[in-house]
Coordinates of C-alpha atoms in Angstrom, one line a residue:
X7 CA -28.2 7.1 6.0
X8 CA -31.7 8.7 5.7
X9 CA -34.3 7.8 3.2
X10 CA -36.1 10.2 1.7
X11 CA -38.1 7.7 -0.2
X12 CA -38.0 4.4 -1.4
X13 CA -35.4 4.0 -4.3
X14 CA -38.0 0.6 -5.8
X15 CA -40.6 3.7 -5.9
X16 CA -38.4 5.5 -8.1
X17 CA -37.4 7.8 -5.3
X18 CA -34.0 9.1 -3.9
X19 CA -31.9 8.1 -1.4
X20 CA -29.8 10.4 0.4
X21 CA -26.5 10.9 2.4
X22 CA -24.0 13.1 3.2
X23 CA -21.3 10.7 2.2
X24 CA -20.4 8.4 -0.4
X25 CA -17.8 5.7 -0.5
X26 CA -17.0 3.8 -3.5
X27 CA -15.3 0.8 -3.2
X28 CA -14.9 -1.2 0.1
X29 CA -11.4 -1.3 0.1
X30 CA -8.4 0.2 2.6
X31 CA -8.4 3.5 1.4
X32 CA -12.7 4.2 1.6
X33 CA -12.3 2.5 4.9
X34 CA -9.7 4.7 5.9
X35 CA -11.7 7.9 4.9
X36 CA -14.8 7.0 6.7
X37 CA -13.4 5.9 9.7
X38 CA -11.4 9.4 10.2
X39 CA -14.8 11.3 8.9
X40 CA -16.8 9.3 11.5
X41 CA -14.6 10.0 14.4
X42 CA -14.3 14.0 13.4
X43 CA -18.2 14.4 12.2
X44 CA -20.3 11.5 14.2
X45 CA -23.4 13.0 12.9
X46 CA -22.9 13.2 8.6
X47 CA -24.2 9.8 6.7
X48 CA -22.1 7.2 5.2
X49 CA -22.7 4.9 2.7
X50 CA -20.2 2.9 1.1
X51 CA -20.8 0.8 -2.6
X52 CA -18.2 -2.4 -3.4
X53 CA -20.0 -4.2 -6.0
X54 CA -18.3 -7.9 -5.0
X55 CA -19.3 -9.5 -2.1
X56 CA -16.7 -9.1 0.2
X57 CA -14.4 -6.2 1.6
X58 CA -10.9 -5.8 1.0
X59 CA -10.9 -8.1 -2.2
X60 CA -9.0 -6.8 -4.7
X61 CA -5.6 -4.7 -3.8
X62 CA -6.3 -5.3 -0.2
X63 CA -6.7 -8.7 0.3
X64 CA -3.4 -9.9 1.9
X65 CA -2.8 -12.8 -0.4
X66 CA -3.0 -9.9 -3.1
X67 CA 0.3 -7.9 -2.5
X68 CA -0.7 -5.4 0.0
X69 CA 0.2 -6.7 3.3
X70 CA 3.9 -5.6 3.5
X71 CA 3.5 -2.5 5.1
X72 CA 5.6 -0.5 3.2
X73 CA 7.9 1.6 5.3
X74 CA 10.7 2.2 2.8
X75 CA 12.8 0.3 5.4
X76 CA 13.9 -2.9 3.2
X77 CA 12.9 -1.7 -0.6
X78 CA 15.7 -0.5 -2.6
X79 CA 13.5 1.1 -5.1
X80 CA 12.6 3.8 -2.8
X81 CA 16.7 4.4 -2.0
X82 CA 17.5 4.5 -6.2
X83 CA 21.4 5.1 -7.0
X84 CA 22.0 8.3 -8.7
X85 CA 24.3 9.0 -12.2
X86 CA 27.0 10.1 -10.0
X87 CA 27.1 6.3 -7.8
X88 CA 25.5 8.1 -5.1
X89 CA 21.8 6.9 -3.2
X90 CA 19.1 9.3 -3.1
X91 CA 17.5 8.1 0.0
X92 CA 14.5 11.6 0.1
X93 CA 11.8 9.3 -0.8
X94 CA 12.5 6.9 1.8
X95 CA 12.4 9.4 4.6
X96 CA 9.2 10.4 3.3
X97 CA 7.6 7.0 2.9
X98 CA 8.9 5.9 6.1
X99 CA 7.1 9.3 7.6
X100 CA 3.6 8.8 6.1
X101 CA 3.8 5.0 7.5
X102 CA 4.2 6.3 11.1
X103 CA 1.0 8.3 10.1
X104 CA -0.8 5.6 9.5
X105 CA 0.6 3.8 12.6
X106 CA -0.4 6.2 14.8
X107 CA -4.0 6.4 13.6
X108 CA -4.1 2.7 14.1
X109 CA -2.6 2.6 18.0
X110 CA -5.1 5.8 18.5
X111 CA -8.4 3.9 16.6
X112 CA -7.2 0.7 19.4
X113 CA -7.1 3.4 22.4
X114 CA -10.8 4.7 21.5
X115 CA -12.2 1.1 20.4
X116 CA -12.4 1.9 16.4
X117 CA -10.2 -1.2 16.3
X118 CA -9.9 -4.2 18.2
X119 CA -7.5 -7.1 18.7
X120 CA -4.5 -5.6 16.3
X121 CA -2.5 -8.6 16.3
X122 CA -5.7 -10.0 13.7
X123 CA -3.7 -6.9 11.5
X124 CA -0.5 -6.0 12.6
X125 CA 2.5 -8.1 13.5
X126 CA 6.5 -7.5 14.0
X127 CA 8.6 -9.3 11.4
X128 CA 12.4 -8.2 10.4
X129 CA 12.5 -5.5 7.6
X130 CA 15.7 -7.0 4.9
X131 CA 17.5 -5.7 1.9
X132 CA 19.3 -8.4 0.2
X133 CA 22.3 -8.2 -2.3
X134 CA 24.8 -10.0 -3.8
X135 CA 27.9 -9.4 -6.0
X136 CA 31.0 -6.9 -5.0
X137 CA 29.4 -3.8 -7.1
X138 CA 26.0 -4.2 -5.1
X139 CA 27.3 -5.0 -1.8
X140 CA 28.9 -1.4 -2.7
X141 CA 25.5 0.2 -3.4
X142 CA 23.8 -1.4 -0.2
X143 CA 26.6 -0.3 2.0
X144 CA 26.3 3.5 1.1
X145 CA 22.5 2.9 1.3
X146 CA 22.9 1.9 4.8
X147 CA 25.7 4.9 5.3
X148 CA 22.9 7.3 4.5
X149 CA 20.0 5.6 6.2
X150 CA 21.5 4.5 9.5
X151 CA 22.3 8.2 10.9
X152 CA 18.4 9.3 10.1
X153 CA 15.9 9.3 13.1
X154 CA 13.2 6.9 11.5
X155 CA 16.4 4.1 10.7
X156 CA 18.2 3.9 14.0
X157 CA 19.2 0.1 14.8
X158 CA 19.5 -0.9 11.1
X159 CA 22.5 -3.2 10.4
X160 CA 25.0 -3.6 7.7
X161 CA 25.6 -7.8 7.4
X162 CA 28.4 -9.5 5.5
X163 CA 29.5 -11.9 7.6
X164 CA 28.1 -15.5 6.0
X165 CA 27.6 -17.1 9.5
X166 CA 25.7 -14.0 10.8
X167 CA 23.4 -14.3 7.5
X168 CA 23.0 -18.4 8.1
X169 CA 22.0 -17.6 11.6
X170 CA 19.2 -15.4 10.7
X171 CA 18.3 -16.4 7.4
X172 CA 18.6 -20.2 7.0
X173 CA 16.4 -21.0 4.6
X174 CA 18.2 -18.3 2.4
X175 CA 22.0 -20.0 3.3
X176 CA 21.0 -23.5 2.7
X177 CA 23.0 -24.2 -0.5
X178 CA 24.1 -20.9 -1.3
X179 CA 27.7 -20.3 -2.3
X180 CA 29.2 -17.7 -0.3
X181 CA 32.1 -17.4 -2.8
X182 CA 29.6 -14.9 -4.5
X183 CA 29.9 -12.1 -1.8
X184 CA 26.2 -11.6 0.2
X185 CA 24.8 -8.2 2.2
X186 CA 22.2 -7.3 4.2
X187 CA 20.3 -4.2 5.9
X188 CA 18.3 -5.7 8.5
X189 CA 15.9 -3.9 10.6
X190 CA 14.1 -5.5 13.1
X191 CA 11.7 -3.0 14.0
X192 CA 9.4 -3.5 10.8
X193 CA 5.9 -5.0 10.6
X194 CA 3.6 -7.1 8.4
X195 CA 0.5 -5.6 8.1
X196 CA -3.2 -7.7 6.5
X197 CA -5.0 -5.1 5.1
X198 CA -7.9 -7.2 4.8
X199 CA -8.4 -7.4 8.2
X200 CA -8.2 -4.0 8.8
X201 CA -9.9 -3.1 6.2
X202 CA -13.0 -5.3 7.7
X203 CA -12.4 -3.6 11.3
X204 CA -12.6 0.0 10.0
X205 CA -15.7 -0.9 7.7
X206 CA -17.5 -2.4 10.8
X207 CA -16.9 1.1 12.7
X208 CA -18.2 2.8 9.3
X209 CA -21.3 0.9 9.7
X210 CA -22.5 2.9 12.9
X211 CA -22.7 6.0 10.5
X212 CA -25.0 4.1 8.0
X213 CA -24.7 1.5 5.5
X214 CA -22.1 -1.1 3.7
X215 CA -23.5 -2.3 0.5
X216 CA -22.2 -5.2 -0.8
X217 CA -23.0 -7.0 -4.3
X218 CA -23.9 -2.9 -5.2
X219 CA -22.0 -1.2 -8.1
X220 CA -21.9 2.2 -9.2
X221 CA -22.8 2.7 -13.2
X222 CA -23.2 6.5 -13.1
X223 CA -22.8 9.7 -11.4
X224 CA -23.8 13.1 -12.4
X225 CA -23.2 16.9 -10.6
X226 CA -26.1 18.6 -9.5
X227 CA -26.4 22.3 -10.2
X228 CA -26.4 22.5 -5.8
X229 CA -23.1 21.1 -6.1
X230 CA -24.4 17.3 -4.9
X231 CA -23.8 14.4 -7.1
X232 CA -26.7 12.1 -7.8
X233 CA -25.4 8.5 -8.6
X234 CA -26.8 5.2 -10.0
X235 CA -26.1 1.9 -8.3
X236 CA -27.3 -1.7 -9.5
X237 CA -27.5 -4.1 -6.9
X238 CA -26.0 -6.8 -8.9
X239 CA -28.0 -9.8 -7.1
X240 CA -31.4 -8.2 -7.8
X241 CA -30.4 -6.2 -10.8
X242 CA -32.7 -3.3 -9.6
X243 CA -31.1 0.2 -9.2
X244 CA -31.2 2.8 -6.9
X245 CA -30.7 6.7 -6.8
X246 CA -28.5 8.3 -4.6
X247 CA -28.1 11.8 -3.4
X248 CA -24.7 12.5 -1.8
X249 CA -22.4 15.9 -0.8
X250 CA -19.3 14.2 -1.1
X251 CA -18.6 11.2 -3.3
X252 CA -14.9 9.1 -2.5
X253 CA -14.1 7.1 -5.1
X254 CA -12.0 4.1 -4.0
X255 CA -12.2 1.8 -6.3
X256 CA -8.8 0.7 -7.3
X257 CA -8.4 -0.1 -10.7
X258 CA -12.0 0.9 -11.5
X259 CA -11.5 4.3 -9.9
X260 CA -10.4 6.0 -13.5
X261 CA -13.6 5.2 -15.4
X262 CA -15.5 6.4 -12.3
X263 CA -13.7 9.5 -12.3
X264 CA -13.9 10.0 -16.1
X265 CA -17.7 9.8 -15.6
X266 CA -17.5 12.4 -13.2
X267 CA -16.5 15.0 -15.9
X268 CA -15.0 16.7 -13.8
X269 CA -11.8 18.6 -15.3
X270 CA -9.1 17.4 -12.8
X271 CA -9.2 13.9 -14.1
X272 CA -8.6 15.2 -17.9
X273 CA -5.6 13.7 -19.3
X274 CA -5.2 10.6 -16.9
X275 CA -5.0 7.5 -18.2
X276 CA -3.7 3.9 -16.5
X277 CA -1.4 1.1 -18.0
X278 CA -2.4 -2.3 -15.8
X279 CA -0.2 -4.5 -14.7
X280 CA -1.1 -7.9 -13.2
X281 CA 1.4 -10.5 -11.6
X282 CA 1.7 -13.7 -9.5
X283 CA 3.6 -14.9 -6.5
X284 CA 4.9 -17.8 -5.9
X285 CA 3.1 -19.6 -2.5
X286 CA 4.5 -21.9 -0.2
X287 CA 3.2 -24.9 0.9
X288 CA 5.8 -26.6 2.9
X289 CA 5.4 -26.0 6.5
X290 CA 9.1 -26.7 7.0
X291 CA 9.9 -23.9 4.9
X292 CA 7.7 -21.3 6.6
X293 CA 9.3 -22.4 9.4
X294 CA 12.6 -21.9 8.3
X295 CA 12.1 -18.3 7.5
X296 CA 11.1 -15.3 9.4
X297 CA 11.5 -12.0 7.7
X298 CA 10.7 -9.5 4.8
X299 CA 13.2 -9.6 2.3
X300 CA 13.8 -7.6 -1.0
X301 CA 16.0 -7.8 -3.5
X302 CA 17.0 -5.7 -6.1
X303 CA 14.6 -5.2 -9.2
X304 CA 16.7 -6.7 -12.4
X305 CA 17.9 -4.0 -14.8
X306 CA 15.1 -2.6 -16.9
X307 CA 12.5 -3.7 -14.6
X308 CA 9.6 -1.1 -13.1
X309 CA 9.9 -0.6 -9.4
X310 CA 6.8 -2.5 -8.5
X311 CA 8.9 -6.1 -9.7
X312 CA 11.2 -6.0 -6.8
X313 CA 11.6 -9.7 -5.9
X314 CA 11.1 -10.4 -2.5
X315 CA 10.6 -13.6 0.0
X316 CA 7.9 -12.2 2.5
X317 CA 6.6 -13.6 5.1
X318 CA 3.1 -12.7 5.9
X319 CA 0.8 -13.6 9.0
X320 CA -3.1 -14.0 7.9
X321 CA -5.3 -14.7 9.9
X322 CA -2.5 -15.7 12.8
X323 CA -0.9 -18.0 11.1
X324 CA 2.3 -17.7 9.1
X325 CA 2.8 -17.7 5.6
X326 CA 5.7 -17.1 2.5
X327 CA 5.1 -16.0 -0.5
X328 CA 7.6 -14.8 -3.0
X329 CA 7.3 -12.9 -6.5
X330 CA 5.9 -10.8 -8.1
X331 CA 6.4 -12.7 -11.2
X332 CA 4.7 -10.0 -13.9
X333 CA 2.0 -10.5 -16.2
X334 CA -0.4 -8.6 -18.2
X335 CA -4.0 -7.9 -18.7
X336 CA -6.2 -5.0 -20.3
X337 CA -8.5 -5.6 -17.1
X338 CA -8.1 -2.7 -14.5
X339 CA -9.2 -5.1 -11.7
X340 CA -9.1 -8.6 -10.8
X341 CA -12.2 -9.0 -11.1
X342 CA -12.9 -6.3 -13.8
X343 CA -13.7 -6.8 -17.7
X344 CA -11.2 -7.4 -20.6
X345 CA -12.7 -3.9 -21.9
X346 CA -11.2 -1.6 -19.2
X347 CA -8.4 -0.8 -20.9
X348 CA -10.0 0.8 -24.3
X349 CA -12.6 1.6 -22.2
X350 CA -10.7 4.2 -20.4
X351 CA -9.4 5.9 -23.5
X352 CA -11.1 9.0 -24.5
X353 CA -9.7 12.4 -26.4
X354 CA -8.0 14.0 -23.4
X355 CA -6.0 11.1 -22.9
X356 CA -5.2 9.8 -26.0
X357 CA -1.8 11.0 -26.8
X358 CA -0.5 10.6 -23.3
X359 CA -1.4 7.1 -23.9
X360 CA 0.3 6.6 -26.9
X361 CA 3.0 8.4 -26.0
X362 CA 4.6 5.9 -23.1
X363 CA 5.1 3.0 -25.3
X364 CA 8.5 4.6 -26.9
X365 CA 9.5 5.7 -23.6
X366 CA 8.6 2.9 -21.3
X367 CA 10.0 0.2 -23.8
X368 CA 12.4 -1.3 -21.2
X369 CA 9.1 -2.0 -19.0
X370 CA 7.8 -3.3 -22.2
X371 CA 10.6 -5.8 -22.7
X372 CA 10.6 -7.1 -18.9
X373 CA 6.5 -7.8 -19.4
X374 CA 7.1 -9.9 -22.9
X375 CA 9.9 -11.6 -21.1
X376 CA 8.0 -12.8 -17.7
X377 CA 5.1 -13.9 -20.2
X378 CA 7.1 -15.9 -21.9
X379 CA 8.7 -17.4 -18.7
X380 CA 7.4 -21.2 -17.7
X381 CA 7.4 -22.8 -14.3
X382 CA 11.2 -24.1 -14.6
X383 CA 11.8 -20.2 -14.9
X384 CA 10.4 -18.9 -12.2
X385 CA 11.8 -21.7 -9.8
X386 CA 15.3 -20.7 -11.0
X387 CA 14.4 -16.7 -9.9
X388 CA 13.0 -17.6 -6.9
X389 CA 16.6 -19.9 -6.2
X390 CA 18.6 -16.5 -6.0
X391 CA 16.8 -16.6 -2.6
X392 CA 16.1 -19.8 -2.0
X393 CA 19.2 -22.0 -3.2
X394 CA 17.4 -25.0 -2.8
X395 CA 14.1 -24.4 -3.8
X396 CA 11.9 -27.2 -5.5
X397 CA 8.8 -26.2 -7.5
X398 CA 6.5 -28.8 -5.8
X399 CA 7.1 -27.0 -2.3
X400 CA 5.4 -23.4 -4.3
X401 CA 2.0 -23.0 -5.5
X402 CA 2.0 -20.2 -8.1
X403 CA -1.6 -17.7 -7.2
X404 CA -2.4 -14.8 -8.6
X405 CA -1.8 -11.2 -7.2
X406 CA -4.0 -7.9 -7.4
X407 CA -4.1 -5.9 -10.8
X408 CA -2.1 -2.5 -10.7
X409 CA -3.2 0.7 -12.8
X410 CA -0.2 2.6 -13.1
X411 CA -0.9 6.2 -13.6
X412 CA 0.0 7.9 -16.9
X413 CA -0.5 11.6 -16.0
X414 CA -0.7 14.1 -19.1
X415 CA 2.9 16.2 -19.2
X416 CA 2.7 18.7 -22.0
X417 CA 1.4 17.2 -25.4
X418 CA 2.9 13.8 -24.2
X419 CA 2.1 11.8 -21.0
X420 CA 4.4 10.1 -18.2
X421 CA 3.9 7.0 -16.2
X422 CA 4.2 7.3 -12.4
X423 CA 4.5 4.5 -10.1
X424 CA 3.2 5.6 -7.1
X425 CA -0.1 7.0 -6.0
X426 CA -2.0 10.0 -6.9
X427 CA -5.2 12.3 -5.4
X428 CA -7.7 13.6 -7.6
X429 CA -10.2 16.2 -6.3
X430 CA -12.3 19.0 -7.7
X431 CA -11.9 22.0 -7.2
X432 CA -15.1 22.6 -5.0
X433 CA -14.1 19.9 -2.6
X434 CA -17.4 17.6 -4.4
X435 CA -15.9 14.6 -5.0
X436 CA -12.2 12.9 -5.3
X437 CA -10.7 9.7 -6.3
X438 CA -7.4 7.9 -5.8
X439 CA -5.5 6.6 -8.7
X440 CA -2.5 4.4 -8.9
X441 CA -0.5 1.2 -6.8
X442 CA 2.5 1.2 -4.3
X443 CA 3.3 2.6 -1.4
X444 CA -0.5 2.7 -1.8
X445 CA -2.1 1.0 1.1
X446 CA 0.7 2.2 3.7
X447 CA 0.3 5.5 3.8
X448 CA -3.5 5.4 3.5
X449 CA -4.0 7.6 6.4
X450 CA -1.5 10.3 4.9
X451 CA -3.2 10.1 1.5
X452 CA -6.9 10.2 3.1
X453 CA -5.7 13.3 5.5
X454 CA -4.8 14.9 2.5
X455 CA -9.1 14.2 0.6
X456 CA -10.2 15.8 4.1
X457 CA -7.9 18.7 4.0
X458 CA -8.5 19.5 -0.1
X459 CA -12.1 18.5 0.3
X460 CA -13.1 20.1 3.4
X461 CA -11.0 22.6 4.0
X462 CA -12.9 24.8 6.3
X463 CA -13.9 21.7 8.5
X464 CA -10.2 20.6 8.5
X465 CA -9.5 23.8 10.3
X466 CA -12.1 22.7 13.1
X467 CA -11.1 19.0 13.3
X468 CA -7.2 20.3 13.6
X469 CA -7.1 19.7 17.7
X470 CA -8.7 16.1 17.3
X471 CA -6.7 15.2 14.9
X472 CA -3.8 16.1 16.2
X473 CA -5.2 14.0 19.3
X474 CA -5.0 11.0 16.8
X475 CA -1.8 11.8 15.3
X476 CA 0.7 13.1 17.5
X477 CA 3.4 14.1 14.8
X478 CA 0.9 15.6 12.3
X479 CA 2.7 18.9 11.3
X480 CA 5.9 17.7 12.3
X481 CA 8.4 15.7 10.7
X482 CA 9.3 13.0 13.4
X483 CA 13.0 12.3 11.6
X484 CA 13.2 15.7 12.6
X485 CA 12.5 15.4 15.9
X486 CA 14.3 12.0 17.9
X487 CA 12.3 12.5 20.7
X488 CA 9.3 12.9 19.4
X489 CA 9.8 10.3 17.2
X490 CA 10.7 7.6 20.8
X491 CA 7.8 8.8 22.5
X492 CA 5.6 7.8 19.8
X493 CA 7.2 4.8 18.6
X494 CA 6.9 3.4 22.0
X495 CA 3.6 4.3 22.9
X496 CA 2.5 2.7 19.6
X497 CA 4.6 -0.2 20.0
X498 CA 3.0 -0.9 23.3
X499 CA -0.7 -0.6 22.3
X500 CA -0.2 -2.0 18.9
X501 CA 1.3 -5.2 20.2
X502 CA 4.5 -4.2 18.7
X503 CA 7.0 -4.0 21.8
X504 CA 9.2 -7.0 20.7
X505 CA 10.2 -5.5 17.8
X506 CA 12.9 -3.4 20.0
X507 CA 12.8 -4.8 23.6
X508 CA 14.3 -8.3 21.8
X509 CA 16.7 -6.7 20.3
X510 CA 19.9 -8.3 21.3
X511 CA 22.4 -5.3 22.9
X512 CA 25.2 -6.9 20.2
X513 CA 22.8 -5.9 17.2
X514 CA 22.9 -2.1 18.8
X515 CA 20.2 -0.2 20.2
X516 CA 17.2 0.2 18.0
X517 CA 16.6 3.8 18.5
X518 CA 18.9 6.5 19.5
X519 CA 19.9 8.4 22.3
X520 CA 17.1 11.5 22.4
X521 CA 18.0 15.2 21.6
X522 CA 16.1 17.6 22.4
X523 CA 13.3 18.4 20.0

C-alpha cells in the first residue's frame, strides 16, 4: 500500500484495493487478485484481532466443506415423491472450483502444508424409518449415475453400518430400519487455516490490519470510495482512498453495504440466526467415529438445522462435534452488538422485513422450540445418532451467527438460505451477503466479484485463470474425463489420494470408467 501522507496528520492513505473483513471470502478475493494483478495494493480491515474468527473459524460451523455429497437439504423431495437433486450437482461443481484453486495456490507456493487445511474423511447421509429409507434410496438412484458421485453406496445392511459406524450402532435398535449413502471421497476442510495461509500471501501486496474497523465509506465523484477506519486499540482513525472496496464482513457486511448507498443493496435485509453444537470430550468417542454424517432436518425446520455428527480435524488433531442446536440473537455477528438487527432496518427494507414473519412461521416455531430446549433435550437429539450418548462426555460451545438474506420480491420480501453477490453497477465496490454453502464455494463466488467487477480485466486474466482452474467454463459432470484427470491430480497434490486408492474393490470403484469428453 502507498502512503500518500500520514493519516495522524489528517492525510489520506491510498490503495488500489480494499478488503473488509479478514475472513475466507476477502482472503479468497485477494489471493486470486494478487496472483492475476501482482502490482495493484491491498489492504485488508478485520476489526478483531485475529483472522478467520467469526464464520470461519472451524469450531464455528464452517469446516465441513460442503460438497452437496452427504446433505439432504441440497437433494429436497419434490410434491410428486420425487428428489430434485440440480442443486447438488451445482454445489458439488463450485466445490471442485474451489479445490482446484487450492491444489494450484500448493503448486505455485500460495499455500503450503494443506494437510494444516484439508483432510479426507467419509461424506454420510443417514436415515431411519421405512418412508425415509425410500427417500434416501431414490436420492442415491439419482446421484450415483452423475459424474461428480461415482463410488457412492446405498447401505442397509446393519452389520455393514456397525462396521463402519460403531459409535452410531452401539445401542441402536435395528428393528427401526437404518440407510446410508456413503461416500468416501469427501473432505473436511479448517477454514481458519486457510484463511491464515491465503491472508499471509495477501500480505506481499500490502497490509493486514487487525484491531481496525470500518465506520464509514463514501463514493467519490472519480468513482473511488474514501472510507474511515478506527483502529480500535488506539481509537485514532484513518482515511483511506481505495478503487475497489470488498466487503467481507459476514454478518456486518449488510450495514456496510447500506452505508454504501449504493442502489443494489436497496431492499436487503437479514434475519440472524445463532446456534450451538454439541463438543466432545471423550477421546474414546472421537476415536470411535470417523466420518461426516447428516441427517435429515426435522419437519418445519430451515435447511441450515440439519443435524449432523462431524468429525473435524484442527489443527491435526481429530475432533466431533454435533448440532446445530438453534438459537437466537438480534446480533449479526458473534461478536457484533445487540443493536444490528434494528440497526439494519431502514425504508427500503421495511416491508420485506415484516413481511417473512407470516410466511416463515414454521422457522419461527422450530427457533421458540430449541430455546426452550434444556440440556436433557439436546442429549436425547443427539441419541438418534449416538444411542448411548451421556451428556458429561459433550461440552455444549457456541457456533457462528448466520444473517440469512431477505431479498425484496415485489412489495413483500423472501428469505433465502444460501449466499448472495452484491455489486454496483460500475464495478466500485461489492459485498457478500448471506450463510451456507458459503465458505465452499468461495472461489466460485469470488470469480464471479472479479468477473462483475472487472470485467475488462477478467477478459485478460482468462488464460491464467484457466491455468488455475482447469474446468472453468466447463461443467466437469459433463465431462468424466475431465473430471478424473482433475480429481486425481488434485488428490495427489492436495494430500488427498487415500480418499480413492483405499477404497476397497467390494465398495466399487470410486470414479467411473472415462468417456470421451
Amino acid at each position: 500500500m502507498s502512503e500518500s501522507a500520514n493519516p495522524r496528520d489528517g492525510g489520506v492513505i491510498t490503495t488500489d484495493i480494499v478488503l473488509v473483513g479478514a475472513g475466507i471470502m476477502s482472503a479468497t478475493l485477494g489471493a486470486l487478485i494478487h496472483r492475476l494483478q501482482p502490482d495493484w495494493s491491498i489492504s485488508v480491515f478485520e476489526r478483531l484481532d485475529a483472522a478467520a474468527a467469526e464464520s470461519s473459524d472451524p469450531w464455528n460451523n464452517a469446516g465441513t466443506g460442503h460438497s452437496a455429497l452427504c446433505e439432504l437439504n441440497y437433494t429436497p423431495q419434490t410434491a410428486d415423491g420425487d428428489v430434485d437433486i440440480t442443486k447438488a450437482l451445482h454445489i458439488n461443481e463450485q466445490f471442485q472450483v474451489s479445490r482446484q484453486f487450492w491444489a494450484n495456490s500448493v503448486e505455485a507456493g500460495v499455500l503450503r502444508r494443506p494437510e494444516e487445511f484439508i483432510n479426507p474423511i467419509p461424506h454420510v447421509s443417514f436415515v431411519h424409518g421405512e418412508s425415509n429409507i425410500d427417500y434416501l434410496r431414490k436420492r442415491y438412484d439419482k446421484l450415483a449415475g452423475e459424474t461428480l458421485f461415482k463410488g457412492m453406496e446405498y447401505i442397509t445392511d446393519p452389520v455393514e453400518f456397525t462396521k463402519r459406524l460403531p459409535l452410531m450402532s452401539a445401542g441402536r435398535d435395528f428393528a427401526d430400519p437404518v440407510a446410508l449413502n456413503w461416500f468416501d471421497g469427501g473432505t473436511d476442510v479448517d477454514f481458519g487455516a486457510l484463511t491464515q495461509q491465503l491472508l499471509g500471501y495477501i500480505g506481499h501486496a500490502g497490509t493486514v490490519n487487525f484491531g481496525h474497523a470500518v465506520t464509514n465509506l463514501k463514493k467519490q465523484s472519480d468513482g473511488t470510495w474514501i472510507l474511515k477506519v478506527k483502529n480500535l486499540r488506539t481509537k485514532e482513525t484513518s482515511t483511506v482512498k481505495a478503487g475497489f472496496v470488498f466487503i467481507g464482513a459476514g454478518g456486518g457486511a449488510l450495514h456496510l453495504l447500506q452505508k454504501s448507498g449504493i442502489k443494489e443493496a436497496k431492499g436487503f435485509g437479514g434475519f440472524p440466526v445463532s446456534g450451538a453444537f454439541f463438543r466432545c470430550t471423550n477421546p474414546d468417542l472421537i476415536d470411535d467415529h470417523g466420518a461426516k454424517v447428516y441427517g435429515k432436518a426435522a419437519v418445519g425446520a430451515p435447511p441450515m438445522s440439519v443435524p449432523h455428527l462431524d468429525t473435524r480435524v484442527i489443527n491435526g488433531k481429530a475432533g466431533l462435534l454435533f448440532g446445530p442446536y438453534a438459537g437466537w440473537s438480534p446480533k449479526f455477528l458473534k461478536e457484533g452488538k445487540i443493536t444490528d438487527l434494528p440497526a439494519s432496518i431502514k425504508p427500503g427494507n421495511l416491508l420485506p422485513m415484516m413481511s417473512i414473519a407470516p410466511k416463515e412461521f414454521g422457522l419461527l416455531k422450530y427457533l421458540i422450540s430449541e430455546l426452550a430446549a434444556g440440556p436433557a433435550d439436546r442429549v436425547e437429539t443427539l441419541s438418534e445418532f449416538v444411542p448411548r450418548a451421556q451428556g458429561e462426555d459433550w461440552e455444549l460451545i457456541v457456533a457462528g451467527q448466520r444473517v440469512q438474506v431477505i431479498r425484496k420480491q415485489g412489495r413483500g420480501g423472501v428469505l433465502e438460505f444460501g449466499t448472495a453477490v452484491i455489486a454496483a453497477e460500475d464495478g466500485s465496490i461489492a459485498g457478500l451477503l448471506g450463510a451456507s454453502p458459503g465458505a465452499s464455494t468461495a472461489v466460485p463466488a469470488m470469480l464471479d466479484v472479479l468477473q462483475r467487477c472487472f470485467p475488462k480485466h477478467y477478459e485478460a486474466w482468462q488464460p491464467q485463470l484457466s491455468d488455475m482452474i482447469p474446468s472453468l467454463g466447463h461443467k466437469l459432470n459433463d465431462n468424466p474425463r475431465l473430471f478424473e484427470q482433475i480429481w486425481d491430480h488434485t488428490s495427489k497434490v492436495l494430500g488427498l489420494q487415500n480418499t480413492v486408492e483405499t477404497t476397497p474393490n467390494e465398495r466399487g470403484a470410486h470414479l467411473a470408467t472415462p468417456s470421451t469428453v
